[in-house]
Coordinates of C-alpha atoms in Angstrom, one line a residue:
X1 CA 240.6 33.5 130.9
X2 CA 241.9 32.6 127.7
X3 CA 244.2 35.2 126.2
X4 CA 244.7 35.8 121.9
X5 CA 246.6 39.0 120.0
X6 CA 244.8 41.3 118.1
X7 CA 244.9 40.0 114.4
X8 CA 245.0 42.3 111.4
X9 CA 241.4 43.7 110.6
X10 CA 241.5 45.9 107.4
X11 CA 243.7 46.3 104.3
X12 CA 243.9 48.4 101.9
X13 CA 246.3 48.0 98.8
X14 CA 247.5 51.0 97.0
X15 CA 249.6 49.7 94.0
X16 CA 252.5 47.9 94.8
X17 CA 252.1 49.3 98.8
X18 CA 249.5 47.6 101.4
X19 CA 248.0 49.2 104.3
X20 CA 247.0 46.9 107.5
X21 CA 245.0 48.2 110.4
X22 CA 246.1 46.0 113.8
X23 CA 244.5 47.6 116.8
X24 CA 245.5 51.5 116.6
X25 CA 248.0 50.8 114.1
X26 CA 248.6 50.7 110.4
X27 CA 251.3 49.5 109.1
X28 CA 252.4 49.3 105.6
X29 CA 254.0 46.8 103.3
X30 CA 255.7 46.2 100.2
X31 CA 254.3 43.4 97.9
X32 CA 256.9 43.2 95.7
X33 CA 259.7 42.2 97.9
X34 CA 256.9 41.2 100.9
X35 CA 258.9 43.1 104.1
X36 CA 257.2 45.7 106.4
X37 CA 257.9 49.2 105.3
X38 CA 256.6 51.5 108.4
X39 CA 254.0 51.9 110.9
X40 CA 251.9 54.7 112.2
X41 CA 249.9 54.7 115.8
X42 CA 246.8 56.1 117.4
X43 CA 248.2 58.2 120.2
X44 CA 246.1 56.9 122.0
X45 CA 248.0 53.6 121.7
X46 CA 250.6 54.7 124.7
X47 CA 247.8 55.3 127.1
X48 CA 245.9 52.2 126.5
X49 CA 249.9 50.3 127.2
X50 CA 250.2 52.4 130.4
X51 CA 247.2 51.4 131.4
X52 CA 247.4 48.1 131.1
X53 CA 250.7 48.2 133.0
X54 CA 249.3 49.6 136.0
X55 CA 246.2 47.0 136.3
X56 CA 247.5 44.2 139.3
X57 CA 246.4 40.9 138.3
X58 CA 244.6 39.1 135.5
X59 CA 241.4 41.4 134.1
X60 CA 237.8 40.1 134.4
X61 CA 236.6 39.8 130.6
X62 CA 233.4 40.9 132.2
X63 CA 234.1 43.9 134.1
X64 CA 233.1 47.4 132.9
X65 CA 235.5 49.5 131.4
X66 CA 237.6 51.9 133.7
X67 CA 236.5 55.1 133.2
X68 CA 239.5 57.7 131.7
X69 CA 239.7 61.3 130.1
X70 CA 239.3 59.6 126.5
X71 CA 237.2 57.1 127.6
X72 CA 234.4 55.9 124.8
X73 CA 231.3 56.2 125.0
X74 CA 229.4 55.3 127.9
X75 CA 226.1 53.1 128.2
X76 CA 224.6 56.1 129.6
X77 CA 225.7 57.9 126.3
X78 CA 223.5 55.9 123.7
X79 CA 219.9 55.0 123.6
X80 CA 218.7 51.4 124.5
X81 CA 219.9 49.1 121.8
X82 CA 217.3 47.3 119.3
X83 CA 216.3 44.0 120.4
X84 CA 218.3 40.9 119.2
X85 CA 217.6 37.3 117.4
X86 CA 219.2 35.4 119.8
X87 CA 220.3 31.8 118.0
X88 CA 220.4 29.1 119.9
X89 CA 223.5 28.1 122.0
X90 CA 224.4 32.1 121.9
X91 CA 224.0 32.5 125.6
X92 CA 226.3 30.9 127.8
X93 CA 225.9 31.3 131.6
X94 CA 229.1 31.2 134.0
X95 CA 229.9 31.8 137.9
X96 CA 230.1 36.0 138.0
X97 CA 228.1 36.0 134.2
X98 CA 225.0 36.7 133.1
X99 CA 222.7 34.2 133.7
X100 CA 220.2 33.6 130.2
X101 CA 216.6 31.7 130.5
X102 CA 214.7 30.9 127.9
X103 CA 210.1 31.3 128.6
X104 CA 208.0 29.2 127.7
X105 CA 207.2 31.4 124.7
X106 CA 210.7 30.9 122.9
X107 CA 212.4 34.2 124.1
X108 CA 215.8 34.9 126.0
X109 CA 216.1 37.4 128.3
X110 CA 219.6 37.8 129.6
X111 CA 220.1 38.5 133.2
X112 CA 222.8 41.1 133.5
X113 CA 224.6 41.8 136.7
X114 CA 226.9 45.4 137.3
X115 CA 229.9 45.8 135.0
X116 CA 229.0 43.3 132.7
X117 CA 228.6 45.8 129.3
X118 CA 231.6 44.6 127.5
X119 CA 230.6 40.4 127.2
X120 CA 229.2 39.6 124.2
X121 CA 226.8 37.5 126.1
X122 CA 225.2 40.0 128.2
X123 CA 222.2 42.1 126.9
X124 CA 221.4 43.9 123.9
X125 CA 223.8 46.0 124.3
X126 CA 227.0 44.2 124.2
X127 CA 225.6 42.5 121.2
X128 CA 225.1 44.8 119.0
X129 CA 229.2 45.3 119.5
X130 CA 230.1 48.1 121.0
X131 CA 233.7 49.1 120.3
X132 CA 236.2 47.7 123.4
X133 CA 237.7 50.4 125.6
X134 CA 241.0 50.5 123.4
X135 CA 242.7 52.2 120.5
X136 CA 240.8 50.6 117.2
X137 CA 240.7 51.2 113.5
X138 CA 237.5 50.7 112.2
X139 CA 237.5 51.4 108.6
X140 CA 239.8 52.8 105.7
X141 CA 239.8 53.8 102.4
X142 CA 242.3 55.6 100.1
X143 CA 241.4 58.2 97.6
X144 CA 241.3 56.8 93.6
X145 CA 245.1 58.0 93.1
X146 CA 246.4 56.9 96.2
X147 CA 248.0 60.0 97.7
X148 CA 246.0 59.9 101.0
X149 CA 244.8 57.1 103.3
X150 CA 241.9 57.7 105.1
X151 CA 241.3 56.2 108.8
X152 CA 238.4 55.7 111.2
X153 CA 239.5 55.3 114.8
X154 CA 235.9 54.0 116.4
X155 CA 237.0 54.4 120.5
X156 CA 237.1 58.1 119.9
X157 CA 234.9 58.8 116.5
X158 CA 237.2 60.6 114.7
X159 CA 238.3 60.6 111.3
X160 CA 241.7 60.3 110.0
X161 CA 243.6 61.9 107.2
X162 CA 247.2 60.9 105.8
X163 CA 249.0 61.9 103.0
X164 CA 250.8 59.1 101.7
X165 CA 254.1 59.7 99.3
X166 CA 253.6 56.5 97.1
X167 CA 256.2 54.5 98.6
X168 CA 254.4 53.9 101.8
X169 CA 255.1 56.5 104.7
X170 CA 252.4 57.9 105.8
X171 CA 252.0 62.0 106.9
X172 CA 249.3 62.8 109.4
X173 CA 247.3 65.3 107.9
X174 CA 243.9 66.2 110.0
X175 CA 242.1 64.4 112.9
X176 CA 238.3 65.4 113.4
X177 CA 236.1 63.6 115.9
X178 CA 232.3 63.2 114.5
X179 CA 229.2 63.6 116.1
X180 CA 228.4 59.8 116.6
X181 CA 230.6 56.8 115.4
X182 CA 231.6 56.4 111.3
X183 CA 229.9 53.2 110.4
X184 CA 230.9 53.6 106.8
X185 CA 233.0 56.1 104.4
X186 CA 233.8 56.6 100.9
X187 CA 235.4 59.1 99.0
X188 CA 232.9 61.7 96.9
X189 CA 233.6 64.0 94.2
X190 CA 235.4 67.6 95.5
X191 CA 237.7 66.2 97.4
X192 CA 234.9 64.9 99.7
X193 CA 234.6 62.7 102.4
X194 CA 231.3 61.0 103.0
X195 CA 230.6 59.6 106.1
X196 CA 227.9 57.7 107.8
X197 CA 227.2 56.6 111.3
X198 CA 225.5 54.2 113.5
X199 CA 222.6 56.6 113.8
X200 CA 222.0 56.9 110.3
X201 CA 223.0 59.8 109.4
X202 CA 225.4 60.6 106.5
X203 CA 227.8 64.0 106.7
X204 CA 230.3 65.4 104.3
X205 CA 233.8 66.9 105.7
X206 CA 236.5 68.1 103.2
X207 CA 239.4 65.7 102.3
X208 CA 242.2 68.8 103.2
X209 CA 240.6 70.4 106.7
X210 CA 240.1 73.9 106.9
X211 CA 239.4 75.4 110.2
X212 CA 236.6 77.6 110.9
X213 CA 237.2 80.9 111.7
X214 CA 236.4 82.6 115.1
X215 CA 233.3 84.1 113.6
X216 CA 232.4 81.4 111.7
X217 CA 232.2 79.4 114.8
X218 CA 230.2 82.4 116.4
X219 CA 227.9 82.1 113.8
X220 CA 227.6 78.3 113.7
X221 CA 226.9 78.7 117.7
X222 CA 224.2 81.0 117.5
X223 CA 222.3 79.0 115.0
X224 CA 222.8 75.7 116.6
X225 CA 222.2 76.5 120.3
X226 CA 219.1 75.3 122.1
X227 CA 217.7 76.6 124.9
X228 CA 218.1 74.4 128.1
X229 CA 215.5 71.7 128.9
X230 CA 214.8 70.7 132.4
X231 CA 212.2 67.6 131.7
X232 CA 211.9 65.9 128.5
X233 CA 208.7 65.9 126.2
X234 CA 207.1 62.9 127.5
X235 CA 206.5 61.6 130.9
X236 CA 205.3 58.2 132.4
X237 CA 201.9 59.0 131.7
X238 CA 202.1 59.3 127.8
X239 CA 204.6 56.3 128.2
X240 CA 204.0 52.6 128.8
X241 CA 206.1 50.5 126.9
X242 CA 208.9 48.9 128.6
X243 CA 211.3 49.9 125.8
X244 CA 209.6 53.6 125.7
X245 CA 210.2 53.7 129.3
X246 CA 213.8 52.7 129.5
X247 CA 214.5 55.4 126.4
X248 CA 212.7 58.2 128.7
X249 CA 215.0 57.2 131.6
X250 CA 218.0 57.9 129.2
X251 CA 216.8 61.4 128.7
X252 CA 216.1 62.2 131.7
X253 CA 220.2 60.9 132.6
X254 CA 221.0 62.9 129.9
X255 CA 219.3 65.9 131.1
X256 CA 220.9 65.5 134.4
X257 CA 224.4 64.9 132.9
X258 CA 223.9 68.3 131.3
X259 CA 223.4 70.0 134.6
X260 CA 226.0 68.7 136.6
X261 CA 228.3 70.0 133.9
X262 CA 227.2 73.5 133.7
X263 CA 224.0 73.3 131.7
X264 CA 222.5 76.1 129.7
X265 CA 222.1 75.7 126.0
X266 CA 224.4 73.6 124.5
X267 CA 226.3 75.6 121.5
X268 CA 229.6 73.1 121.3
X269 CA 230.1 72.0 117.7
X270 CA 233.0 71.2 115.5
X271 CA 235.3 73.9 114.7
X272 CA 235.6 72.3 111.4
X273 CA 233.5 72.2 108.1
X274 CA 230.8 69.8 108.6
X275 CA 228.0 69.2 106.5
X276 CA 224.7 67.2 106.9
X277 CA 223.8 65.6 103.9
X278 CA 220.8 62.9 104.4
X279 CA 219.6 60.8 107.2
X280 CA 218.2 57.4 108.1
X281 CA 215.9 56.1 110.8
X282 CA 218.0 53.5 111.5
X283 CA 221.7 52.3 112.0
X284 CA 223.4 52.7 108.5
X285 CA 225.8 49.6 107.9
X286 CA 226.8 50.7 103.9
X287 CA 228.1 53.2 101.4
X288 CA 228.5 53.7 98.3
X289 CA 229.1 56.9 96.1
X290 CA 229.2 56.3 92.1
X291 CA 228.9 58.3 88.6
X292 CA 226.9 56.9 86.0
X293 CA 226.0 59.2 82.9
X294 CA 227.7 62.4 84.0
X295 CA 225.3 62.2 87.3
X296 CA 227.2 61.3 90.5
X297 CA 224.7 59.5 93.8
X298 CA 225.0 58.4 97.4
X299 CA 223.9 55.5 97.9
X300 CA 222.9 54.1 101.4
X301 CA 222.4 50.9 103.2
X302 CA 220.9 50.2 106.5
X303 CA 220.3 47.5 109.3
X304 CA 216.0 47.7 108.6
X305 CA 216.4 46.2 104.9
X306 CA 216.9 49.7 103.0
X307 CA 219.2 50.7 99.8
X308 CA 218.3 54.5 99.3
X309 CA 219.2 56.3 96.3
X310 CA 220.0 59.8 96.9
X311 CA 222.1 62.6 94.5
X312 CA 225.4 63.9 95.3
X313 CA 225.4 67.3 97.2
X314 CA 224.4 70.1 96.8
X315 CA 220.8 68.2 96.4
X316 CA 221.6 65.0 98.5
X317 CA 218.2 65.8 100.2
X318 CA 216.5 64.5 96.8
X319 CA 216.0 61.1 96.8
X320 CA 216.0 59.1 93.6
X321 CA 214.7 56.0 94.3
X322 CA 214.6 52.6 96.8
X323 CA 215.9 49.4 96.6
X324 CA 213.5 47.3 98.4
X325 CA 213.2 43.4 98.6
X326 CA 215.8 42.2 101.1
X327 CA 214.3 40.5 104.4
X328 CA 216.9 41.2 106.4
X329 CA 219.6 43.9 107.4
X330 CA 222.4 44.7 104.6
X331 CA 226.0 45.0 105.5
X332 CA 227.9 45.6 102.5
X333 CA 227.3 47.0 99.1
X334 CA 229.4 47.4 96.1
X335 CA 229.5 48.5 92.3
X336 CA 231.4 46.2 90.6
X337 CA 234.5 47.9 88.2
X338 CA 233.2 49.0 84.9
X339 CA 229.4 48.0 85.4
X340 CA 228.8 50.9 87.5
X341 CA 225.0 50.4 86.5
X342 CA 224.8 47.1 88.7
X343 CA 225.0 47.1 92.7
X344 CA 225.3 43.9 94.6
X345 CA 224.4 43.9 98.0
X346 CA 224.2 41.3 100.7
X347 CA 223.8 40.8 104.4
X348 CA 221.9 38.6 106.6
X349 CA 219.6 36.7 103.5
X350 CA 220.2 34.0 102.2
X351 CA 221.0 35.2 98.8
X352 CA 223.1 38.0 97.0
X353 CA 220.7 41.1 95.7
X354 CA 221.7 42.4 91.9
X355 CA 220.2 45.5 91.0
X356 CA 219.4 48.2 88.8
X357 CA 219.7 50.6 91.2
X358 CA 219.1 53.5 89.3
X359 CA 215.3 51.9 88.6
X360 CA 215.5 50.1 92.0
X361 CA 215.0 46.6 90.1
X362 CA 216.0 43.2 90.9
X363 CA 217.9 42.0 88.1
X364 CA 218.8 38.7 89.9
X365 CA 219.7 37.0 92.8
X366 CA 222.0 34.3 93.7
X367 CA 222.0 31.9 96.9
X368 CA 224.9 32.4 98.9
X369 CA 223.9 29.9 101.7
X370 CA 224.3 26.9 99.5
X371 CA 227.4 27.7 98.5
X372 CA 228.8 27.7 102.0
X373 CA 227.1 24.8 102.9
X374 CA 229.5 22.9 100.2
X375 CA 232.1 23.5 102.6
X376 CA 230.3 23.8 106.1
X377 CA 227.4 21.6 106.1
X378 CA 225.7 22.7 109.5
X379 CA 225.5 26.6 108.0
X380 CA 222.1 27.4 109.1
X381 CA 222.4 31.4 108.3
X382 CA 225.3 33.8 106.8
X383 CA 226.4 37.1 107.5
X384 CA 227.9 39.2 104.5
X385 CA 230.8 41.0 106.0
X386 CA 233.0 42.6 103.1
X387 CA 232.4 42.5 99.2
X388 CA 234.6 43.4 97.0
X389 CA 235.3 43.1 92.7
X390 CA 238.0 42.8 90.6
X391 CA 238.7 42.7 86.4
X392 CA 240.7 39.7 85.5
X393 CA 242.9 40.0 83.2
X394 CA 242.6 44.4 83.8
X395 CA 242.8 44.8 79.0
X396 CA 238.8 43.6 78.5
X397 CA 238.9 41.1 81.1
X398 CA 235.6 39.5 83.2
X399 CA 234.4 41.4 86.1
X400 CA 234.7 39.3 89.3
X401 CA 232.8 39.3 92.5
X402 CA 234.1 38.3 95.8
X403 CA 232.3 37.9 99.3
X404 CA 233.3 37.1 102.5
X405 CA 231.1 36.0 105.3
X406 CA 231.4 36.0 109.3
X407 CA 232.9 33.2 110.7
X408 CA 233.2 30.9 107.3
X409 CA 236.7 30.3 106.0
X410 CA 235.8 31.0 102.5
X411 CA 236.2 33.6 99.9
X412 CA 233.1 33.1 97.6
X413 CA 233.6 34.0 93.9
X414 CA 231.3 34.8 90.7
X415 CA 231.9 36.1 87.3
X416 CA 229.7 38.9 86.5
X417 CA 227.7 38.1 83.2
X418 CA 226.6 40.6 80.4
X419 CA 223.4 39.7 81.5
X420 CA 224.2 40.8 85.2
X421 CA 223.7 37.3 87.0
X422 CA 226.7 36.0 88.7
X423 CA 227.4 32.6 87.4
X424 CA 230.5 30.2 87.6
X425 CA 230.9 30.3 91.4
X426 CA 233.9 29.3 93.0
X427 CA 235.5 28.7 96.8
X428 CA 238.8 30.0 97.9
X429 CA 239.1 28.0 101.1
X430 CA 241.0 29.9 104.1
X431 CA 243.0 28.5 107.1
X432 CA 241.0 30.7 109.7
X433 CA 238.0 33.2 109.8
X434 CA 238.5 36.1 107.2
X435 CA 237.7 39.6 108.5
X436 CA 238.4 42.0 105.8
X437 CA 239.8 41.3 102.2
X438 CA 241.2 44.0 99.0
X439 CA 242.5 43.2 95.7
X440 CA 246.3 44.7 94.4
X441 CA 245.8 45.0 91.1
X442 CA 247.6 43.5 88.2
X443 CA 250.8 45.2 87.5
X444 CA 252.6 45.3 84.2
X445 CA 252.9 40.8 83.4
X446 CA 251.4 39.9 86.6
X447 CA 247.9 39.1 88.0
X448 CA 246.3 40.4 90.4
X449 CA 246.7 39.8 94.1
X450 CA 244.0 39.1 96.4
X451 CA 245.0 39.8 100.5
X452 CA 243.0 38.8 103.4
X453 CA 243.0 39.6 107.1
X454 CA 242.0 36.7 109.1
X455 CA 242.1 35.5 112.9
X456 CA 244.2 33.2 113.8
X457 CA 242.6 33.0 117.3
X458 CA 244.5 31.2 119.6
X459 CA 246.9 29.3 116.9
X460 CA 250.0 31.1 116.8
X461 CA 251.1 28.8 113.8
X462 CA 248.5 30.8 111.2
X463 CA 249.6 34.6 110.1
X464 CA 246.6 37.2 109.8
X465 CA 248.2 38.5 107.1
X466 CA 247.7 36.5 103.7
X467 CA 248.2 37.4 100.3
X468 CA 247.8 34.9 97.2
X469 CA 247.8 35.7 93.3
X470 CA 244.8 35.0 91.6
X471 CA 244.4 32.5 88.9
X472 CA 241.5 31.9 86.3
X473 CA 239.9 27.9 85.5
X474 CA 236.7 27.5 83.3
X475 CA 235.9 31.1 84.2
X476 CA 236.1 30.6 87.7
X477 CA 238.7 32.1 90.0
X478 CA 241.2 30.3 92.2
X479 CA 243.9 31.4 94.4
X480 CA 247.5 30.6 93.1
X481 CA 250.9 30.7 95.1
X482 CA 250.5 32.1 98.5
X483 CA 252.7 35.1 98.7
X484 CA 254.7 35.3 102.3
X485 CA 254.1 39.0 103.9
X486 CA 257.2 39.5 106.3
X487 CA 257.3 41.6 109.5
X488 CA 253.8 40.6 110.9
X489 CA 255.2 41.1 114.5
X490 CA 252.7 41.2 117.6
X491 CA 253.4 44.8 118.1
X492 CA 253.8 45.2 121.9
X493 CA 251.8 43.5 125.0
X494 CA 248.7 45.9 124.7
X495 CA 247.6 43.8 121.5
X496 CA 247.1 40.9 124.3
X497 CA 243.0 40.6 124.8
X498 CA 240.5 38.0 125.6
X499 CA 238.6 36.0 123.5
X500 CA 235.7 38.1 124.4
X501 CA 237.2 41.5 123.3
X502 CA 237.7 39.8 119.7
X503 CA 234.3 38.5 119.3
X504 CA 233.5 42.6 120.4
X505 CA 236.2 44.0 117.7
X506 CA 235.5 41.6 115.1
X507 CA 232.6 39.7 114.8
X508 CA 229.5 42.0 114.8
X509 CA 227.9 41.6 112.0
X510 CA 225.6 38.6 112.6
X511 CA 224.6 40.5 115.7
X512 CA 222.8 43.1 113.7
X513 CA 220.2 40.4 112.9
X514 CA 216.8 41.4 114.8
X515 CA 214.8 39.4 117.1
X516 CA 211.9 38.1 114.6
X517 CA 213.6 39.1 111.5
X518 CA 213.7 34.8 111.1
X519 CA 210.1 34.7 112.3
X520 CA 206.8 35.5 111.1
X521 CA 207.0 39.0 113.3
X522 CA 210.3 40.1 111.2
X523 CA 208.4 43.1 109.3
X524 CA 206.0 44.5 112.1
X525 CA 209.1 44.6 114.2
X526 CA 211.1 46.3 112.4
X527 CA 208.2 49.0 111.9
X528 CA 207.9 49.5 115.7
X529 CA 211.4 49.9 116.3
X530 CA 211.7 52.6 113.9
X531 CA 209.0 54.5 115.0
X532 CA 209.7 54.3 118.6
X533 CA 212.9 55.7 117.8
X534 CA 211.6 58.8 116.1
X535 CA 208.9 59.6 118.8
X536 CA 211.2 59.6 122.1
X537 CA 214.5 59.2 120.8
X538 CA 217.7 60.4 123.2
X539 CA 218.4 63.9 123.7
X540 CA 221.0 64.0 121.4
X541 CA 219.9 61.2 118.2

């Protein structure tokens, strides 16, 4: 089994001070004098360490997770995953593996033996990319003037708050675990934070926590219980799908869980302010929240080809308007600086979407597969995985766009035109796969700074940590000296996984690409999924 360290996933630059998540870590640095300044750790970091200790012998990067008291969620604990496009080459059959074989009608179906959840190969379910059994930061943002830092650990759900003192120490604020896991967050006016999740709905909590008191809990408990169930709604003779069937067996585990635990009507619920704000029928994969005209809206993004326009609470149960016309899912969104009237989206098409979002209007498009086929020929498909803008220089400068795809080793730039089309593309060419990227502004007779996490894999030559300054040819962009980032140590043994963990951690975004959605099935697919979800979905959707 071939054995890698975790590489840096996220970053975050606050001023002069960047944050970079490494497994349940984030450390900070300076980038003015490039050392490490301090680190923080999920406590859960320790157990995951003590645990690996105590394993004898070399770990099967197939076998199921060992169950523990803060173990994730199981199998059992979601419903059956959507089916997956399965590109060519994907599945790879080994002694103790899965086995894959492909009909005669052009399907895979994997074969998938006990304990194998966790490869990346195996089933639906591992790729759709669950979160690996360990201590894992997911996302982070910071708040617009940069006094706290805000953290998703995805093992455990829960949601992070730090207050930060400028110079970059970090002071634990609140931890709140969610109902399902945070696929995106962004920071909303009041002091919110606005959080989505994988099963598409999208909650508010307050940036400072409040408990609830004793009777507000009380109150909260008698409105949400539900009185016990002992069968679910349907039964084998309303049901005949094989999917339908599998997502009636869940309930029925579900059912039985409850029982063996006490049962009774369930009236558990966070003893913190939580509100529901909007929901999707499917996984939601992007946020955005933005103020245009004195008017502030959520805005949505999810894995069945949906930008939804909604207004800021209290009426974020009104929706606006849809932005409809991608063919396949979306995986990042963003409002460019100072053109808050234009959103760019991209995901798993071919091109880059710019809209009017507020009239839910293409305004243009621009094709992102040929650019990457200028530096890797063979690209058959790409994967947005983080986009990101910048204004170059910041006194009446040009609005920049930047994208990053899975598994390319290429920042793609475009200026941003007064007549919204992105034009003058550009490459930044990377030593390894980028995974997240942010931009440290311009300070006082500099230029901006543009930092990227990549992974290294196995070549312990490369950093994960790069930072270069930007620099400006013909209107195009260009990375300029590379700036060193010192103190990028391994951390400890527990950062030591398998190849196969990473791909779980790190590389999930081309695996939210649907069977068909290449095919001529793509749209009546995606209409059955959706609705088989809403007519028998698990106990707890």
């Amino acid at each position: 089994m071939s054995v890698t360290v975790i590489p840096y996933s996220r970053v975050q630059a606050i001023g002069d001070v960047l944050f970079a998540t490494r497994g349940g870590r984030i450390h900070s640095f300076n980038l003015s004098d490039h050392k490490h300044i301090s680190s923080w750790q999920h406590p859960d970091v320790g157990k995951q360490s003590g645990a690996d200790d105590s394993q004898a012998g070399p770990k099967n990067e197939t076998e199921a997770p060992v169950g523990a008291e803060n173990a994730p969620e199981t199998e059992e604990s979601e419903p059956p995953a959507k089916r997956q496009r399965v590109a060519e080459g994907d599945l790879n059959s080994s002694a103790g593996d899965a086995t894959a074989t492909t009909e005669k009608n052009g399907q895979h179906k994997g074969k998938k033996g006990k304990g194998q959840g966790k490869d990346e190969n195996n089933g639906d379910k591992s790729r759709m990319g669950r979160v690996v059994d360990r201590p894992l930061i997911t996302l982070m943002t910071c708040t617009e003037d940069g006094r706290h830092l805000i953290a998703v650990s995805g093992h455990d759900k829960s949601v992070w708050v730090f207050e930060h003192d400028g110079k970059g120490q970090l002071s634990k604020l609140s931890q709140r675990g969610m109902p399902k896991r945070p696929s995106a967050i962004a920071i909303g006016p009041g002091s919110q934070i606005i959080v989505a999740d994988k099963f598409g709905d999208v909650y508010s909590i307050p940036l400072i926590m409040t408990p609830l008191s004793p009777s507000s809990l009380a109150l909260r408990a008698a409105l949400t219980a539900k009185p016990s169930a002992t069968e679910p709604a349907a039964n084998t003779f309303t049901v005949h799908s094989k999917r339908n069937l599998a997502a009636l067996e869940h309930q029925r585990k579900q059912l039985e869980l409850e029982k063996a635990k006490g049962g009774g009507a369930k009236t558990e619920g966070p003893d913190f302010e939580l509100s529901l704000l909007l929901g999707h029928v499917s996984m939601l994969t992007s946020l955005a929240v933005t103020e245009i005209q004195g008017r502030t809206y959520i805005v949505t993004a999810d894995r069945d080809e949906h930008i939804r326009v909604s207004r800021y609470m209290p009426q974020a149960h009104v929706i606006e308007g849809f932005c409809l016309g991608h063919k396949d899912f979306i995986s990042d969104m963003t409002t460019p600086l100072r053109r808050e009237d234009i959103l760019i989206s991209g995901g798993g098409d071919e091109e880059l979407f710019i809209w009017d979002w507020r009239a839910g209007r293409i305004l243009h498009k621009t094709n992102l597969l040929a650019l990457a086929r200028e530096i890797a020929p063979q690209t058959t498909r790409v994967a947005v995985s983080a986009l990101t803008s910048l204004v170059y220089p910041e006194d009446g400068g040009l609005t920049y766009v930047l994208a990053i795809c899975e598994g390319i080793r290429a920042i793609f730039t475009w200026q941003l035109t007064a007549e919204s089309d992105l034009k003058n593309p550009g490459i930044i060419q990377l030593p390894c796969n980028p995974l997240h990227m942010a931009i440290a502004p311009a300070s006082s007779g500099s230029v901006p700074k543009l930092i990227v996490a990549m992974d290294p894999g196995s070549n312990v030559q490369v950093k994960s940590l790069h930072a270069y300054t930007l620099t400006r040819s013909e209107n195009r962009l260009a990375s300029g000296v590379e700036i060193p980032i010192h103190g990028q140590s391994s951390d400890g043994p527990e950062m030591q996984v398998s190849e196969s963990d990473i791909r779980n951690m790190f590389y999930t975004v081309e695996n939210l690409r649907k069977q068909g959605s290449a095919g001529e099935d793509a749209g009546t697919d995606s209409i059955v999924e959706a609705t088989e979800e809403v007519a028998i979905g698990p106990a707890e959707a």
